[in-house]
Amino acid sequence: MANTLLTPDVLARQSLVTLHENTVMLPLVYKDLSREFEGTAIGETVNVRRPATFTAKVFDPVTGIEIQNATETSVPVVLDKIADVSFEVTSKDLTLHILDFDEQFLNPALEAIAQHIDRALLGLRSDVTAVAGTTPAGFEWNKPEVLIEAGRLMDIAKIPTANRYAVTGPTTKAQWLNSDIVKHADKSGSTEALRRGSIGRDLFGFEAFQTQNVGQAAVTPAVGQPTTEVGVAFHPNAFCFVSAPLEIAPGSNASVMTYKGVSIRVAYDYDIKFKKTVVSLDTLYGVKTLEKERAVLLKGADKA
């Protein structure tokens, strides 16, 4: 029986799931993927819908209820990045079972795209001005209690208490994991966080994660530069990720699929000149800070 080639549709479907599972920041931020974005080219601006906001009113039995407009506002986001990974495969590679192909090729390729997207989203930290981790004593950046201070700042800013996340780097994670609060998580009846290797599922009202894409401080930081890792605590609506389906060239062997706010294009073609098959994965996207007030940096003091 002849082997069946893996099609772009199959590769694209598997790629989206793998990409979403490999990212840290992407699942935590606001995403908008509308059909009106189809056919968008790199450098174009799209208007991202922001969730509607309402104000609770006191009911007056004489005048009745007050109808509020549920009009969604929008914010412009430039789709200025295409994350791309292209690689060569043999005809034999394309006859592998999808799980084998995923392990050998898709996973490493999509890990690279995932890291790229996470770094782009973490780059939005430069827009955030609120800081926790320098004062007061006992709430320093290298202690999980810093989230108490971050929560206080977010409470003052009237940020919803639900869906609060914290993303830190390897050094912060190591410091936090040495805390009795995290080490003794099993005493609260839940060891899920420790089994998964994450920092904690409910630390002072935050779900905490770590990623290697939170860079380390410079060995000899200049004046004004951070002396520690710079993590971030935030609500999803602080940052947004926007993806748009890329066009498929007529006659090309390609497929575009979307999953949970992310669009990816997978194409492959045989290069007759060099007798090789090239597989290409790419995604068009843009990132933007929606409300910096919904985020707090987790860091120590800058170099004086």
CSV table of C-alpha atoms in Angstrom, one decimal:
chain,number,residue,atom,x,y,z
A,1,MET,CA,0.0,0.0,0.0
A,2,ALA,CA,1.4,3.4,-1.0
A,3,ASN,CA,2.3,5.9,1.7
A,4,THR,CA,0.1,8.9,2.1
A,5,LEU,CA,1.7,12.3,2.0
A,6,LEU,CA,1.0,14.7,4.9
A,7,THR,CA,-1.0,17.5,3.4
A,8,PRO,CA,-0.7,21.2,4.4
A,9,ASP,CA,-4.2,20.9,6.0
A,10,VAL,CA,-3.0,18.2,8.4
A,11,LEU,CA,0.2,20.0,9.1
A,12,ALA,CA,-1.6,23.3,9.8
A,13,ARG,CA,-4.1,21.7,12.1
A,14,GLN,CA,-1.4,20.1,14.2
A,15,SER,CA,0.8,23.2,14.1
A,16,LEU,CA,-1.8,25.5,15.7
A,17,VAL,CA,-2.4,23.2,18.6
A,18,THR,CA,1.3,22.8,19.2
A,19,LEU,CA,2.0,26.5,18.9
A,20,HIS,CA,-0.7,27.4,21.4
A,21,GLU,CA,0.6,24.8,23.9
A,22,ASN,CA,4.2,26.0,23.6
A,23,THR,CA,3.6,29.7,24.3
A,24,VAL,CA,3.3,31.2,27.8
A,25,MET,CA,2.1,34.8,27.2
A,26,LEU,CA,-0.1,34.1,24.2
A,27,PRO,CA,-2.9,32.2,26.1
A,28,LEU,CA,-3.0,34.9,28.8
A,29,VAL,CA,-3.6,38.1,26.8
A,30,TYR,CA,-6.6,39.4,24.9
A,31,LYS,CA,-6.8,38.2,21.3
A,32,ASP,CA,-8.9,39.3,18.4
A,33,LEU,CA,-9.2,37.3,15.2
A,34,SER,CA,-11.9,38.6,12.9
A,35,ARG,CA,-12.9,37.5,9.4
A,36,GLU,CA,-12.6,41.2,8.5
A,37,PHE,CA,-8.9,40.8,8.8
A,38,GLU,CA,-8.7,38.3,6.0
A,39,GLY,CA,-6.4,39.4,3.2
A,40,THR,CA,-4.5,41.8,5.4
A,41,ALA,CA,-0.9,42.3,4.4
A,42,ILE,CA,2.1,43.0,6.6
A,43,GLY,CA,2.2,46.7,7.7
A,44,GLU,CA,-1.5,47.2,7.6
A,45,THR,CA,-3.6,48.5,10.5
A,46,VAL,CA,-6.6,46.7,11.9
A,47,ASN,CA,-9.1,47.9,14.5
A,48,VAL,CA,-9.2,45.5,17.4
A,49,ARG,CA,-12.5,45.3,19.3
A,50,ARG,CA,-12.2,46.0,23.0
A,51,PRO,CA,-14.7,44.5,25.5
A,52,ALA,CA,-17.7,46.7,26.4
A,53,THR,CA,-17.7,48.3,29.8
A,54,PHE,CA,-20.7,49.1,32.0
A,55,THR,CA,-21.5,51.0,35.2
A,56,ALA,CA,-23.8,49.6,37.8
A,57,LYS,CA,-26.7,51.9,38.5
A,58,VAL,CA,-29.1,52.2,41.5
A,59,PHE,CA,-32.5,51.0,40.4
A,60,ASP,CA,-35.2,53.7,40.7
A,61,PRO,CA,-38.8,52.2,40.9
A,62,VAL,CA,-40.2,55.5,39.6
A,63,THR,CA,-38.0,56.0,36.5
A,64,GLY,CA,-37.2,52.4,35.9
A,65,ILE,CA,-34.0,50.9,34.6
A,66,GLU,CA,-31.4,52.9,32.7
A,67,ILE,CA,-30.4,51.4,29.4
A,68,GLN,CA,-26.7,51.7,28.7
A,69,ASN,CA,-25.1,51.5,25.3
A,70,ALA,CA,-23.2,48.2,24.8
A,71,THR,CA,-21.0,49.7,22.1
A,72,GLU,CA,-17.6,48.1,21.7
A,73,THR,CA,-14.7,50.5,21.3
A,74,SER,CA,-11.7,49.6,19.1
A,75,VAL,CA,-8.0,50.3,19.1
A,76,PRO,CA,-5.8,50.3,16.0
A,77,VAL,CA,-3.1,47.6,15.9
A,78,VAL,CA,-0.4,47.4,13.2
A,79,LEU,CA,0.2,43.9,11.9
A,80,ASP,CA,3.9,44.4,11.4
A,81,LYS,CA,5.5,41.1,12.1
A,82,ILE,CA,5.6,37.7,10.2
A,83,ALA,CA,7.1,35.0,12.3
A,84,ASP,CA,8.5,32.4,9.9
A,85,VAL,CA,10.3,29.1,10.1
A,86,SER,CA,11.2,27.2,6.8
A,87,PHE,CA,13.1,24.0,6.6
A,88,GLU,CA,13.9,21.2,4.1
A,89,VAL,CA,12.4,17.7,4.2
A,90,THR,CA,12.6,14.6,2.1
A,91,SER,CA,9.7,12.9,0.4
A,92,LYS,CA,10.2,10.1,2.9
A,93,ASP,CA,9.7,12.6,5.8
A,94,LEU,CA,6.4,13.6,4.4
A,95,THR,CA,5.1,10.0,4.6
A,96,LEU,CA,5.7,9.9,8.4
A,97,HIS,CA,2.8,9.6,10.8
A,98,ILE,CA,1.7,13.1,11.9
A,99,LEU,CA,2.9,12.4,15.5
A,100,ASP,CA,6.4,11.4,14.3
A,101,PHE,CA,6.6,14.4,11.9
A,102,ASP,CA,5.4,16.6,14.8
A,103,GLU,CA,8.2,15.4,17.1
A,104,GLN,CA,11.0,15.6,14.5
A,105,PHE,CA,10.0,18.8,12.6
A,106,LEU,CA,6.9,20.7,13.7
A,107,ASN,CA,7.6,20.8,17.4
A,108,PRO,CA,11.1,22.4,17.0
A,109,ALA,CA,9.9,24.8,14.4
A,110,LEU,CA,6.8,25.9,16.3
A,111,GLU,CA,8.8,26.2,19.5
A,112,ALA,CA,10.9,28.8,17.7
A,113,ILE,CA,7.8,30.7,16.6
A,114,ALA,CA,6.3,30.4,20.1
A,115,GLN,CA,9.4,31.9,21.7
A,116,HIS,CA,9.4,34.7,19.1
A,117,ILE,CA,5.7,35.6,20.0
A,118,ASP,CA,6.3,35.4,23.7
A,119,ARG,CA,9.3,37.8,23.4
A,120,ALA,CA,7.2,40.2,21.4
A,121,LEU,CA,4.4,40.3,24.0
A,122,LEU,CA,6.9,40.6,26.8
A,123,GLY,CA,8.3,43.6,25.0
A,124,LEU,CA,5.1,45.5,25.9
A,125,ARG,CA,6.4,45.6,29.5
A,126,SER,CA,8.2,48.9,28.5
A,127,ASP,CA,4.7,50.6,28.4
A,128,VAL,CA,4.0,49.7,32.1
A,129,THR,CA,4.8,52.2,34.8
A,130,ALA,CA,3.5,50.6,38.0
A,131,VAL,CA,6.1,48.7,39.9
A,132,ALA,CA,6.0,46.2,42.8
A,133,GLY,CA,9.1,44.6,44.3
A,134,THR,CA,11.2,47.4,45.5
A,135,THR,CA,9.2,48.5,48.6
A,136,PRO,CA,7.9,47.8,51.2
A,137,ALA,CA,10.2,45.4,53.0
A,138,GLY,CA,8.9,41.8,52.9
A,139,PHE,CA,7.4,42.3,49.5
A,140,GLU,CA,10.6,42.2,47.4
A,141,TRP,CA,10.6,41.0,43.8
A,142,ASN,CA,12.3,37.7,44.8
A,143,LYS,CA,9.6,36.7,47.2
A,144,PRO,CA,6.1,35.4,46.1
A,145,GLU,CA,4.7,38.0,48.6
A,146,VAL,CA,5.5,40.6,45.9
A,147,LEU,CA,2.2,39.5,44.4
A,148,ILE,CA,0.4,40.9,47.5
A,149,GLU,CA,1.8,44.4,46.6
A,150,ALA,CA,1.0,43.9,42.9
A,151,GLY,CA,-2.5,42.9,43.9
A,152,ARG,CA,-2.9,46.0,46.1
A,153,LEU,CA,-1.8,48.3,43.2
A,154,MET,CA,-4.3,46.6,40.8
A,155,ASP,CA,-7.1,46.8,43.4
A,156,ILE,CA,-6.5,50.5,43.7
A,157,ALA,CA,-6.7,50.8,40.0
A,158,LYS,CA,-10.0,48.9,40.2
A,159,ILE,CA,-8.8,46.0,38.1
A,160,PRO,CA,-11.0,42.9,38.2
A,161,THR,CA,-9.8,40.3,40.7
A,162,ALA,CA,-10.6,37.4,38.3
A,163,ASN,CA,-8.0,36.3,35.6
A,164,ARG,CA,-4.9,37.8,37.1
A,165,TYR,CA,-1.6,36.4,35.9
A,166,ALA,CA,2.0,36.8,36.8
A,167,VAL,CA,4.9,35.9,34.4
A,168,THR,CA,8.4,35.8,35.7
A,169,GLY,CA,11.8,34.5,34.6
A,170,PRO,CA,14.0,31.6,35.7
A,171,THR,CA,15.8,33.5,38.5
A,172,THR,CA,12.5,34.7,40.1
A,173,LYS,CA,11.0,31.2,39.8
A,174,ALA,CA,14.0,29.7,41.6
A,175,GLN,CA,13.7,32.2,44.4
A,176,TRP,CA,9.9,31.7,44.7
A,177,LEU,CA,10.1,27.9,44.6
A,178,ASN,CA,12.4,28.1,47.7
A,179,SER,CA,9.6,29.8,49.6
A,180,ASP,CA,7.6,27.8,52.1
A,181,ILE,CA,4.5,29.2,50.6
A,182,VAL,CA,5.2,27.4,47.3
A,183,LYS,CA,7.1,24.4,48.7
A,184,HIS,CA,4.2,23.5,51.0
A,185,ALA,CA,1.5,23.8,48.4
A,186,ASP,CA,0.7,20.2,49.0
A,187,LYS,CA,-0.5,21.0,52.5
A,188,SER,CA,-3.3,23.1,51.0
A,189,GLY,CA,-4.6,19.9,49.3
A,190,SER,CA,-3.3,20.7,45.8
A,191,THR,CA,0.0,19.6,44.3
A,192,GLU,CA,-0.9,20.3,40.7
A,193,ALA,CA,1.3,23.3,40.5
A,194,LEU,CA,4.3,21.4,41.7
A,195,ARG,CA,3.7,18.5,39.5
A,196,ARG,CA,3.3,20.7,36.4
A,197,GLY,CA,6.5,22.5,37.3
A,198,SER,CA,4.8,25.9,37.2
A,199,ILE,CA,5.3,28.4,40.0
A,200,GLY,CA,1.8,28.3,41.4
A,201,ARG,CA,-1.8,28.1,40.4
A,202,ASP,CA,-3.2,30.5,43.0
A,203,LEU,CA,-0.6,32.7,44.6
A,204,PHE,CA,-2.2,35.6,46.4
A,205,GLY,CA,-4.9,35.8,43.7
A,206,PHE,CA,-2.6,35.3,40.7
A,207,GLU,CA,-1.8,32.3,38.5
A,208,ALA,CA,1.9,32.4,38.1
A,209,PHE,CA,4.1,31.2,35.2
A,210,GLN,CA,7.7,31.4,34.2
A,211,THR,CA,9.4,31.7,30.8
A,212,GLN,CA,13.0,31.9,29.8
A,213,ASN,CA,12.0,34.8,27.6
A,214,VAL,CA,12.1,37.1,30.6
A,215,GLY,CA,15.7,38.2,30.2
A,216,GLN,CA,18.3,38.4,32.9
A,217,ALA,CA,19.7,41.7,34.2
A,218,ALA,CA,23.0,42.8,32.7
A,219,VAL,CA,26.1,41.7,34.7
A,220,THR,CA,27.1,45.3,35.0
A,221,PRO,CA,23.9,47.3,34.4
A,222,ALA,CA,24.2,51.0,33.4
A,223,VAL,CA,22.5,53.7,35.4
A,224,GLY,CA,18.8,53.4,35.0
A,225,GLN,CA,18.9,49.8,33.9
A,226,PRO,CA,17.2,47.0,35.9
A,227,THR,CA,19.4,45.1,38.4
A,228,THR,CA,17.0,42.1,38.4
A,229,GLU,CA,14.7,40.2,36.2
A,230,VAL,CA,11.6,42.2,35.1
A,231,GLY,CA,8.5,40.1,35.5
A,232,VAL,CA,4.9,41.3,35.0
A,233,ALA,CA,1.6,40.8,36.8
A,234,PHE,CA,-1.4,41.7,34.6
A,235,HIS,CA,-5.0,41.2,33.6
A,236,PRO,CA,-5.6,39.9,30.1
A,237,ASN,CA,-7.0,43.2,28.8
A,238,ALA,CA,-3.6,44.9,29.5
A,239,PHE,CA,-2.1,43.5,26.3
A,240,CYS,CA,-3.4,42.2,23.0
A,241,PHE,CA,-2.3,39.9,20.3
A,242,VAL,CA,-3.8,40.1,16.9
A,243,SER,CA,-3.3,37.6,14.1
A,244,ALA,CA,-4.6,37.7,10.5
A,245,PRO,CA,-4.8,34.9,7.9
A,246,LEU,CA,-2.1,35.2,5.3
A,247,GLU,CA,-3.1,34.8,1.7
A,248,ILE,CA,-2.6,31.6,-0.2
A,249,ALA,CA,-1.0,32.0,-3.6
A,250,PRO,CA,-3.1,30.5,-6.5
A,251,GLY,CA,-2.0,27.0,-7.3
A,252,SER,CA,0.3,26.7,-4.2
A,253,ASN,CA,0.3,23.7,-1.9
A,254,ALA,CA,-0.7,25.5,1.2
A,255,SER,CA,-3.3,25.8,3.9
A,256,VAL,CA,-4.3,28.5,6.5
A,257,MET,CA,-6.0,27.7,9.7
A,258,THR,CA,-7.0,29.5,12.9
A,259,TYR,CA,-7.2,28.3,16.5
A,260,LYS,CA,-7.9,30.4,19.7
A,261,GLY,CA,-7.1,33.7,18.1
A,262,VAL,CA,-4.0,32.6,16.1
A,263,SER,CA,-3.7,32.1,12.4
A,264,ILE,CA,-1.0,30.1,10.8
A,265,ARG,CA,-0.1,29.3,7.2
A,266,VAL,CA,1.7,26.1,6.2
A,267,ALA,CA,3.0,25.6,2.7
A,268,TYR,CA,5.4,23.2,1.1
A,269,ASP,CA,6.7,22.9,-2.4
A,270,TYR,CA,9.3,20.8,-4.3
A,271,ASP,CA,12.3,22.7,-5.5
A,272,ILE,CA,13.1,20.9,-8.8
A,273,LYS,CA,16.4,22.8,-9.2
A,274,PHE,CA,17.9,21.4,-6.0
A,275,LYS,CA,15.5,18.4,-5.7
A,276,LYS,CA,14.4,19.2,-2.2
A,277,THR,CA,11.1,19.9,-0.6
A,278,VAL,CA,10.7,23.0,1.6
A,279,VAL,CA,8.1,23.3,4.3
A,280,SER,CA,7.3,26.8,5.5
A,281,LEU,CA,5.3,27.9,8.5
A,282,ASP,CA,4.4,31.5,9.2
A,283,THR,CA,2.0,33.8,11.0
A,284,LEU,CA,1.2,37.4,10.6
A,285,TYR,CA,0.6,39.3,13.8
A,286,GLY,CA,0.8,42.4,15.9
A,287,VAL,CA,0.9,43.2,19.6
A,288,LYS,CA,-0.1,46.3,21.5
A,289,THR,CA,-0.7,47.5,25.1
A,290,LEU,CA,-4.4,48.2,25.5
A,291,GLU,CA,-4.4,49.5,29.1
A,292,LYS,CA,-1.1,49.8,30.9
A,293,GLU,CA,-3.0,50.4,34.2
A,294,ARG,CA,-4.0,46.7,34.2
A,295,ALA,CA,-0.3,45.6,34.6
A,296,VAL,CA,2.4,45.9,37.3
A,297,LEU,CA,6.1,45.2,36.8
A,298,LEU,CA,7.7,42.8,39.2
A,299,LYS,CA,11.3,43.9,39.7
A,300,GLY,CA,13.9,45.3,42.0
A,301,ALA,CA,15.4,48.7,42.0
A,302,ASP,CA,17.1,50.1,38.8
A,303,LYS,CA,20.8,50.9,38.9
A,304,ALA,CA,21.3,54.2,40.7
